PDB file of C-alpha atoms in Angstrom:
ATOM      1  CA  SER F   1     -13.067  -1.065  -7.163  1.00  0.00           C
ATOM      2  CA  GLN F   2     -11.963  -1.151  -3.556  1.00  0.00           C
ATOM      3  CA  GLN F   3     -11.878  -4.545  -1.895  1.00  0.00           C
ATOM      4  CA  GLY F   4     -11.402  -3.227   1.607  1.00  0.00           C
ATOM      5  CA  GLU F   5     -13.208  -0.325   3.188  1.00  0.00           C
ATOM      6  CA  GLU F   6     -12.192   1.127   6.531  1.00  0.00           C
ATOM      7  CA  ASP F   7     -14.479   2.581   9.114  1.00  0.00           C
ATOM      8  CA  PRO F   8     -14.382   5.215  10.472  1.00  0.00           C
ATOM      9  CA  GLN F   9     -12.661   7.445   7.934  1.00  0.00           C
ATOM     10  CA  ALA F  10     -11.270   9.554  10.759  1.00  0.00           C
ATOM     11  CA  LEU F  11     -10.871   8.976  14.487  1.00  0.00           C
ATOM     12  CA  SER F  12      -9.636  11.370  17.171  1.00  0.00           C
ATOM     13  CA  ILE F  13      -8.982  10.162  20.729  1.00  0.00           C
ATOM     14  CA  GLN F  14      -7.008  11.128  23.828  1.00  0.00           C
ATOM     15  CA  GLU F  15      -3.606   9.687  24.548  1.00  0.00           C
ATOM     16  CA  GLY F  16      -3.904   6.529  26.597  1.00  0.00           C
ATOM     17  CA  GLU F  17      -7.283   5.526  25.182  1.00  0.00           C
ATOM     18  CA  ASN F  18      -7.812   2.541  22.901  1.00  0.00           C
ATOM     19  CA  ALA F  19      -8.435   2.997  19.175  1.00  0.00           C
ATOM     20  CA  THR F  20     -10.468   0.579  17.100  1.00  0.00           C
ATOM     21  CA  MET F  21     -10.607   0.613  13.309  1.00  0.00           C
ATOM     22  CA  ASN F  22     -12.684  -1.672  11.147  1.00  0.00           C
ATOM     23  CA  CYS F  23     -12.238  -3.068   7.657  1.00  0.00           C
ATOM     24  CA  SER F  24     -14.806  -4.763   5.478  1.00  0.00           C
ATOM     25  CA  TYR F  25     -14.089  -6.581   2.248  1.00  0.00           C
ATOM     26  CA  LYS F  26     -16.131  -8.148  -0.506  1.00  0.00           C
ATOM     27  CA  THR F  27     -14.592 -11.365  -1.776  1.00  0.00           C
ATOM     28  CA  SER F  28     -12.925 -14.390  -0.233  1.00  0.00           C
ATOM     29  CA  ILE F  29      -9.368 -13.845   0.882  1.00  0.00           C
ATOM     30  CA  ASN F  30      -6.335 -15.850   1.859  1.00  0.00           C
ATOM     31  CA  ASN F  31      -4.929 -13.193   4.145  1.00  0.00           C
ATOM     32  CA  LEU F  32      -5.552  -9.679   5.358  1.00  0.00           C
ATOM     33  CA  GLN F  33      -2.828  -7.178   6.227  1.00  0.00           C
ATOM     34  CA  TRP F  34      -2.769  -3.888   8.113  1.00  0.00           C
ATOM     35  CA  TYR F  35      -0.421  -1.028   7.279  1.00  0.00           C
ATOM     36  CA  ARG F  36       0.366   2.338   8.856  1.00  0.00           C
ATOM     37  CA  GLN F  37       1.286   5.510   6.997  1.00  0.00           C
ATOM     38  CA  ASN F  38       2.807   8.505   8.687  1.00  0.00           C
ATOM     39  CA  SER F  39       2.368  11.852   6.998  1.00  0.00           C
ATOM     40  CA  GLY F  40       4.640  12.220   3.983  1.00  0.00           C
ATOM     41  CA  ARG F  41       5.971   8.677   4.216  1.00  0.00           C
ATOM     42  CA  GLY F  42       5.354   5.298   2.630  1.00  0.00           C
ATOM     43  CA  LEU F  43       3.224   2.556   4.144  1.00  0.00           C
ATOM     44  CA  VAL F  44       4.701   0.327   6.818  1.00  0.00           C
ATOM     45  CA  HIS F  45       3.489  -3.233   7.332  1.00  0.00           C
ATOM     46  CA  LEU F  46       2.031  -3.859  10.809  1.00  0.00           C
ATOM     47  CA  ILE F  47       0.491  -7.293  10.928  1.00  0.00           C
ATOM     48  CA  LEU F  48      -0.817 -10.112   8.741  1.00  0.00           C
ATOM     49  CA  ILE F  49      -3.649 -12.421   9.674  1.00  0.00           C
ATOM     50  CA  ARG F  50      -4.453 -15.546   7.706  1.00  0.00           C
ATOM     51  CA  SER F  51      -7.973 -16.556   6.781  1.00  0.00           C
ATOM     52  CA  ASN F  52      -7.874 -19.519   9.192  1.00  0.00           C
ATOM     53  CA  GLU F  53      -6.901 -17.258  12.121  1.00  0.00           C
ATOM     54  CA  ARG F  54      -9.396 -15.361  14.239  1.00  0.00           C
ATOM     55  CA  GLU F  55      -7.112 -13.147  16.296  1.00  0.00           C
ATOM     56  CA  LYS F  56      -3.507 -12.031  16.285  1.00  0.00           C
ATOM     57  CA  HIS F  57      -1.434  -9.853  18.594  1.00  0.00           C
ATOM     58  CA  SER F  58       1.695  -7.799  18.103  1.00  0.00           C
ATOM     59  CA  GLY F  59       2.725  -5.563  20.989  1.00  0.00           C
ATOM     60  CA  ARG F  60      -0.103  -3.087  21.543  1.00  0.00           C
ATOM     61  CA  LEU F  61      -1.868  -4.196  18.362  1.00  0.00           C
ATOM     62  CA  ARG F  62      -4.658  -6.707  18.227  1.00  0.00           C
ATOM     63  CA  VAL F  63      -6.236  -7.785  14.955  1.00  0.00           C
ATOM     64  CA  THR F  64      -9.364  -9.874  14.603  1.00  0.00           C
ATOM     65  CA  LEU F  65     -10.766 -11.470  11.484  1.00  0.00           C
ATOM     66  CA  ASP F  66     -14.311 -12.692  10.897  1.00  0.00           C
ATOM     67  CA  THR F  67     -14.448 -14.356   7.504  1.00  0.00           C
ATOM     68  CA  SER F  68     -18.186 -15.060   7.809  1.00  0.00           C
ATOM     69  CA  LYS F  69     -18.811 -11.312   8.011  1.00  0.00           C
ATOM     70  CA  LYS F  70     -15.910 -10.432   5.723  1.00  0.00           C
ATOM     71  CA  SER F  71     -14.563  -7.994   8.274  1.00  0.00           C
ATOM     72  CA  SER F  72     -11.488  -7.285  10.350  1.00  0.00           C
ATOM     73  CA  SER F  73     -10.682  -4.912  13.168  1.00  0.00           C
ATOM     74  CA  LEU F  74      -7.445  -3.336  14.373  1.00  0.00           C
ATOM     75  CA  LEU F  75      -7.241  -2.379  18.039  1.00  0.00           C
ATOM     76  CA  ILE F  76      -4.433  -0.182  19.312  1.00  0.00           C
ATOM     77  CA  THR F  77      -4.293  -0.209  23.096  1.00  0.00           C
ATOM     78  CA  ALA F  78      -2.913   2.550  25.322  1.00  0.00           C
ATOM     79  CA  SER F  79      -2.505   4.917  22.402  1.00  0.00           C
ATOM     80  CA  ARG F  80       0.444   7.299  22.139  1.00  0.00           C
ATOM     81  CA  ALA F  81       0.961  10.506  20.199  1.00  0.00           C
ATOM     82  CA  ALA F  82       3.329   8.583  17.906  1.00  0.00           C
ATOM     83  CA  ASP F  83       0.398   6.390  16.809  1.00  0.00           C
ATOM     84  CA  THR F  84      -1.038   9.359  14.921  1.00  0.00           C
ATOM     85  CA  ALA F  85      -1.127   8.132  11.322  1.00  0.00           C
ATOM     86  CA  SER F  86      -3.379   6.665   8.657  1.00  0.00           C
ATOM     87  CA  TYR F  87      -4.127   2.968   8.867  1.00  0.00           C
ATOM     88  CA  PHE F  88      -4.978   0.786   5.890  1.00  0.00           C
ATOM     89  CA  CYS F  89      -6.213  -2.744   5.503  1.00  0.00           C
ATOM     90  CA  ALA F  90      -5.204  -4.712   2.436  1.00  0.00           C
ATOM     91  CA  THR F  91      -6.470  -7.987   1.055  1.00  0.00           C
ATOM     92  CA  ASP F  92      -4.929 -10.278  -1.491  1.00  0.00           C
ATOM     93  CA  ALA F  93      -6.679 -10.337  -4.826  1.00  0.00           C
ATOM     94  CA  GLY F  94      -6.473 -11.900  -8.213  1.00  0.00           C
ATOM     95  CA  GLU F  95      -5.103 -15.161  -9.482  1.00  0.00           C
ATOM     96  CA  GLY F  96      -2.095 -16.362  -7.569  1.00  0.00           C
ATOM     97  CA  ALA F  97      -2.673 -13.636  -5.002  1.00  0.00           C
ATOM     98  CA  GLN F  98       0.210 -11.561  -6.416  1.00  0.00           C
ATOM     99  CA  LYS F  99      -1.570  -8.290  -5.727  1.00  0.00           C
ATOM    100  CA  LEU F 100      -2.994  -6.490  -2.732  1.00  0.00           C
ATOM    101  CA  VAL F 101      -6.039  -4.250  -2.780  1.00  0.00           C
ATOM    102  CA  PHE F 102      -6.000  -1.445  -0.233  1.00  0.00           C
ATOM    103  CA  GLY F 103      -8.880   0.295   1.465  1.00  0.00           C
ATOM    104  CA  GLN F 104      -9.112   4.065   1.711  1.00  0.00           C
ATOM    105  CA  GLY F 105      -7.766   4.156   5.236  1.00  0.00           C
ATOM    106  CA  THR F 106      -8.634   5.520   8.669  1.00  0.00           C
ATOM    107  CA  ARG F 107      -6.958   8.741   9.766  1.00  0.00           C
ATOM    108  CA  LEU F 108      -6.135   8.379  13.478  1.00  0.00           C
ATOM    109  CA  THR F 109      -5.243  11.400  15.596  1.00  0.00           C
ATOM    110  CA  ILE F 110      -4.015  10.963  19.157  1.00  0.00           C
ATOM    111  CA  ASN F 111      -4.427  14.119  21.225  1.00  0.00           C
ATOM    112  CA  PRO F 112      -1.955  14.678  24.074  1.00  0.00           C
TER     113      PRO F 112
ATOM    114  CA  ASP V   1      13.987   0.005   6.532  1.00  0.00           C
ATOM    115  CA  ALA V   2      13.823  -1.967   3.315  1.00  0.00           C
ATOM    116  CA  GLY V   3      16.274  -0.711   0.707  1.00  0.00           C
ATOM    117  CA  ILE V   4      13.924   1.126  -1.626  1.00  0.00           C
ATOM    118  CA  THR V   5      14.748   4.444  -3.235  1.00  0.00           C
ATOM    119  CA  GLN V   6      12.353   6.432  -5.351  1.00  0.00           C
ATOM    120  CA  SER V   7      13.535   9.232  -7.603  1.00  0.00           C
ATOM    121  CA  PRO V   8      12.811  12.005  -7.994  1.00  0.00           C
ATOM    122  CA  ARG V   9      11.007  12.714  -4.710  1.00  0.00           C
ATOM    123  CA  HIS V  10       9.252  15.746  -6.156  1.00  0.00           C
ATOM    124  CA  LYS V  11       8.583  16.810  -9.712  1.00  0.00           C
ATOM    125  CA  VAL V  12       6.580  19.553 -11.371  1.00  0.00           C
ATOM    126  CA  THR V  13       6.026  19.342 -15.102  1.00  0.00           C
ATOM    127  CA  GLU V  14       3.674  20.492 -17.817  1.00  0.00           C
ATOM    128  CA  THR V  15       0.832  18.705 -19.546  1.00  0.00           C
ATOM    129  CA  GLY V  16       1.970  16.720 -22.559  1.00  0.00           C
ATOM    130  CA  THR V  17       5.537  16.122 -21.418  1.00  0.00           C
ATOM    131  CA  PRO V  18       6.937  12.634 -20.813  1.00  0.00           C
ATOM    132  CA  VAL V  19       7.803  11.722 -17.229  1.00  0.00           C
ATOM    133  CA  THR V  20       9.747   8.754 -15.874  1.00  0.00           C
ATOM    134  CA  LEU V  21       9.823   7.763 -12.227  1.00  0.00           C
ATOM    135  CA  ARG V  22      12.407   5.339 -10.941  1.00  0.00           C
ATOM    136  CA  CYS V  23      12.249   2.764  -8.179  1.00  0.00           C
ATOM    137  CA  HIS V  24      15.490   1.152  -7.085  1.00  0.00           C
ATOM    138  CA  GLN V  25      15.760  -1.713  -4.588  1.00  0.00           C
ATOM    139  CA  THR V  26      18.732  -3.352  -2.928  1.00  0.00           C
ATOM    140  CA  GLU V  27      16.790  -6.327  -1.496  1.00  0.00           C
ATOM    141  CA  ASN V  28      16.817  -8.550  -4.613  1.00  0.00           C
ATOM    142  CA  HIS V  29      13.061  -9.052  -4.242  1.00  0.00           C
ATOM    143  CA  ARG V  30      11.216 -10.569  -7.169  1.00  0.00           C
ATOM    144  CA  TYR V  31       8.041  -8.463  -7.050  1.00  0.00           C
ATOM    145  CA  MET V  32       7.823  -4.718  -7.558  1.00  0.00           C
ATOM    146  CA  TYR V  33       4.715  -2.535  -7.638  1.00  0.00           C
ATOM    147  CA  TRP V  34       3.713   0.992  -8.616  1.00  0.00           C
ATOM    148  CA  TYR V  35       0.754   2.625  -6.854  1.00  0.00           C
ATOM    149  CA  ARG V  36      -0.792   6.056  -6.916  1.00  0.00           C
ATOM    150  CA  GLN V  37      -2.396   7.618  -3.874  1.00  0.00           C
ATOM    151  CA  ASP V  38      -5.129  10.224  -4.179  1.00  0.00           C
ATOM    152  CA  PRO V  39      -7.532  11.684  -1.621  1.00  0.00           C
ATOM    153  CA  GLY V  40     -10.741   9.711  -1.542  1.00  0.00           C
ATOM    154  CA  HIS V  41      -9.276   6.795  -3.493  1.00  0.00           C
ATOM    155  CA  GLY V  42      -6.672   5.353  -1.193  1.00  0.00           C
ATOM    156  CA  LEU V  43      -3.861   3.414  -2.802  1.00  0.00           C
ATOM    157  CA  ARG V  44      -4.473   2.048  -6.311  1.00  0.00           C
ATOM    158  CA  LEU V  45      -2.243  -0.331  -8.235  1.00  0.00           C
ATOM    159  CA  ILE V  46      -0.944   0.924 -11.585  1.00  0.00           C
ATOM    160  CA  HIS V  47       1.385  -1.862 -12.753  1.00  0.00           C
ATOM    161  CA  TYR V  48       3.459  -4.543 -11.150  1.00  0.00           C
ATOM    162  CA  SER V  49       6.353  -6.803 -12.050  1.00  0.00           C
ATOM    163  CA  TYR V  50       6.965 -10.414 -11.108  1.00  0.00           C
ATOM    164  CA  GLY V  51      10.428 -10.637 -12.599  1.00  0.00           C
ATOM    165  CA  VAL V  52      12.820  -9.077 -15.085  1.00  0.00           C
ATOM    166  CA  LYS V  53      10.853  -8.152 -18.206  1.00  0.00           C
ATOM    167  CA  ASP V  54       7.670  -9.631 -16.648  1.00  0.00           C
ATOM    168  CA  THR V  55       5.004  -7.047 -15.933  1.00  0.00           C
ATOM    169  CA  ASP V  56       1.241  -6.863 -15.679  1.00  0.00           C
ATOM    170  CA  LYS V  57      -1.445  -4.207 -15.423  1.00  0.00           C
ATOM    171  CA  GLY V  58      -3.151  -3.085 -12.287  1.00  0.00           C
ATOM    172  CA  GLU V  59      -6.406  -1.296 -11.612  1.00  0.00           C
ATOM    173  CA  VAL V  60      -5.467   2.078 -13.139  1.00  0.00           C
ATOM    174  CA  SER V  61      -2.925   1.349 -15.879  1.00  0.00           C
ATOM    175  CA  ASP V  62      -4.255   3.592 -18.679  1.00  0.00           C
ATOM    176  CA  GLY V  63      -1.728   6.292 -19.573  1.00  0.00           C
ATOM    177  CA  TYR V  64       1.164   4.500 -17.849  1.00  0.00           C
ATOM    178  CA  SER V  65       3.847   2.097 -18.998  1.00  0.00           C
ATOM    179  CA  VAL V  66       6.545   0.279 -17.054  1.00  0.00           C
ATOM    180  CA  SER V  67       9.813  -1.451 -17.687  1.00  0.00           C
ATOM    181  CA  ARG V  68      12.039  -3.726 -15.681  1.00  0.00           C
ATOM    182  CA  SER V  69      15.326  -4.580 -17.354  1.00  0.00           C
ATOM    183  CA  LYS V  70      17.128  -5.375 -14.100  1.00  0.00           C
ATOM    184  CA  THR V  71      15.967  -6.933 -10.851  1.00  0.00           C
ATOM    185  CA  GLU V  72      16.742  -3.775  -8.924  1.00  0.00           C
ATOM    186  CA  ASP V  73      15.038  -1.167 -11.095  1.00  0.00           C
ATOM    187  CA  PHE V  74      11.374  -0.642 -11.983  1.00  0.00           C
ATOM    188  CA  LEU V  75      10.540   2.386 -14.107  1.00  0.00           C
ATOM    189  CA  LEU V  76       7.131   4.041 -14.446  1.00  0.00           C
ATOM    190  CA  THR V  77       6.602   6.233 -17.511  1.00  0.00           C
ATOM    191  CA  LEU V  78       3.874   8.698 -18.286  1.00  0.00           C
ATOM    192  CA  GLU V  79       4.216   9.059 -22.053  1.00  0.00           C
ATOM    193  CA  SER V  80       2.242  12.306 -22.214  1.00  0.00           C
ATOM    194  CA  ALA V  81       1.385  13.573 -18.762  1.00  0.00           C
ATOM    195  CA  THR V  82      -2.101  14.882 -18.017  1.00  0.00           C
ATOM    196  CA  SER V  83      -3.364  16.878 -15.044  1.00  0.00           C
ATOM    197  CA  SER V  84      -5.353  13.834 -13.859  1.00  0.00           C
ATOM    198  CA  GLN V  85      -2.032  12.095 -13.239  1.00  0.00           C
ATOM    199  CA  THR V  86      -1.092  14.596 -10.554  1.00  0.00           C
ATOM    200  CA  SER V  87      -0.665  12.343  -7.555  1.00  0.00           C
ATOM    201  CA  VAL V  88       1.727  10.777  -5.083  1.00  0.00           C
ATOM    202  CA  TYR V  89       3.335   7.666  -6.537  1.00  0.00           C
ATOM    203  CA  PHE V  90       4.601   4.842  -4.366  1.00  0.00           C
ATOM    204  CA  CYS V  91       6.820   1.934  -5.237  1.00  0.00           C
ATOM    205  CA  ALA V  92       6.673  -1.277  -3.223  1.00  0.00           C
ATOM    206  CA  ILE V  93       8.620  -4.522  -3.228  1.00  0.00           C
ATOM    207  CA  ARG V  94       7.810  -8.003  -2.027  1.00  0.00           C
ATOM    208  CA  ASP V  95       9.745 -11.206  -1.631  1.00  0.00           C
ATOM    209  CA  SER V  96       8.675 -14.399  -3.399  1.00  0.00           C
ATOM    210  CA  GLY V  97       5.843 -16.545  -2.111  1.00  0.00           C
ATOM    211  CA  PRO V  98       2.072 -16.340  -2.293  1.00  0.00           C
ATOM    212  CA  GLY V  99       1.164 -12.670  -2.372  1.00  0.00           C
ATOM    213  CA  GLY V 100      -1.030 -12.781   0.643  1.00  0.00           C
ATOM    214  CA  ASN V 101       1.691 -14.285   2.811  1.00  0.00           C
ATOM    215  CA  GLN V 102       4.323 -11.671   2.214  1.00  0.00           C
ATOM    216  CA  PRO V 103       4.213  -8.045   3.331  1.00  0.00           C
ATOM    217  CA  GLN V 104       5.019  -5.299   0.885  1.00  0.00           C
ATOM    218  CA  HIS V 105       7.699  -2.732   1.677  1.00  0.00           C
ATOM    219  CA  PHE V 106       7.187   0.786   0.437  1.00  0.00           C
ATOM    220  CA  GLY V 107       9.362   3.652  -0.662  1.00  0.00           C
ATOM    221  CA  ASP V 108       8.651   7.171   0.559  1.00  0.00           C
ATOM    222  CA  GLY V 109       6.903   8.242  -2.610  1.00  0.00           C
ATOM    223  CA  THR V 110       7.240  10.722  -5.455  1.00  0.00           C
ATOM    224  CA  ARG V 111       5.005  13.769  -5.420  1.00  0.00           C
ATOM    225  CA  LEU V 112       4.189  14.591  -9.051  1.00  0.00           C
ATOM    226  CA  SER V 113       2.397  17.764 -10.092  1.00  0.00           C
ATOM    227  CA  ILE V 114       1.314  18.273 -13.685  1.00  0.00           C
ATOM    228  CA  LEU V 115       0.327  21.793 -14.575  1.00  0.00           C
TER     229      LEU V 115
END
């Protein structure tokens, strides 16, 4: 079963606007990660936020984590056409946290 | 880009035939993973390895086997392929440390079609 679920499933915005994607999960976690996938390619790691962190920034990316609500959000500011991709959250799972469980992803389209 | 090579990149085969996919890494990372990606299901873990000859099952392991005889190679085998195994298969690697603290690095996938 999926640990993380992204919302919305698809998002289409104009270039320059901000894009917000949400992720909800079910069980306690140590960390949550966000990945990007361009069409026809593998996933690329974007950012990791630990369970004791509430917010983290990386360039135009801002990730928040609310462990009380078991949710995270990814904000991309000043979007560009090159940001068009699918975005996935992933949470650690299982004993020893050797595995990640991925959500189904949000398909983001940036219109020029 | 992390040194991960998946082969073949595309394969079409018939139901009932054996299929082996290869993942090769040049990073000397301890952990290697096989996922499948299907519309509506996201990325699901098939098997993973935490060292040479050390493997464990993931969420959707039925019908798949794996082997890791060298640090750099992780093989995924479909003993008798079925149409339900048509999918895009991704290999990922991760350095040592608690799983949640280390990002995974992905190959570009193998698109497998079983007719």
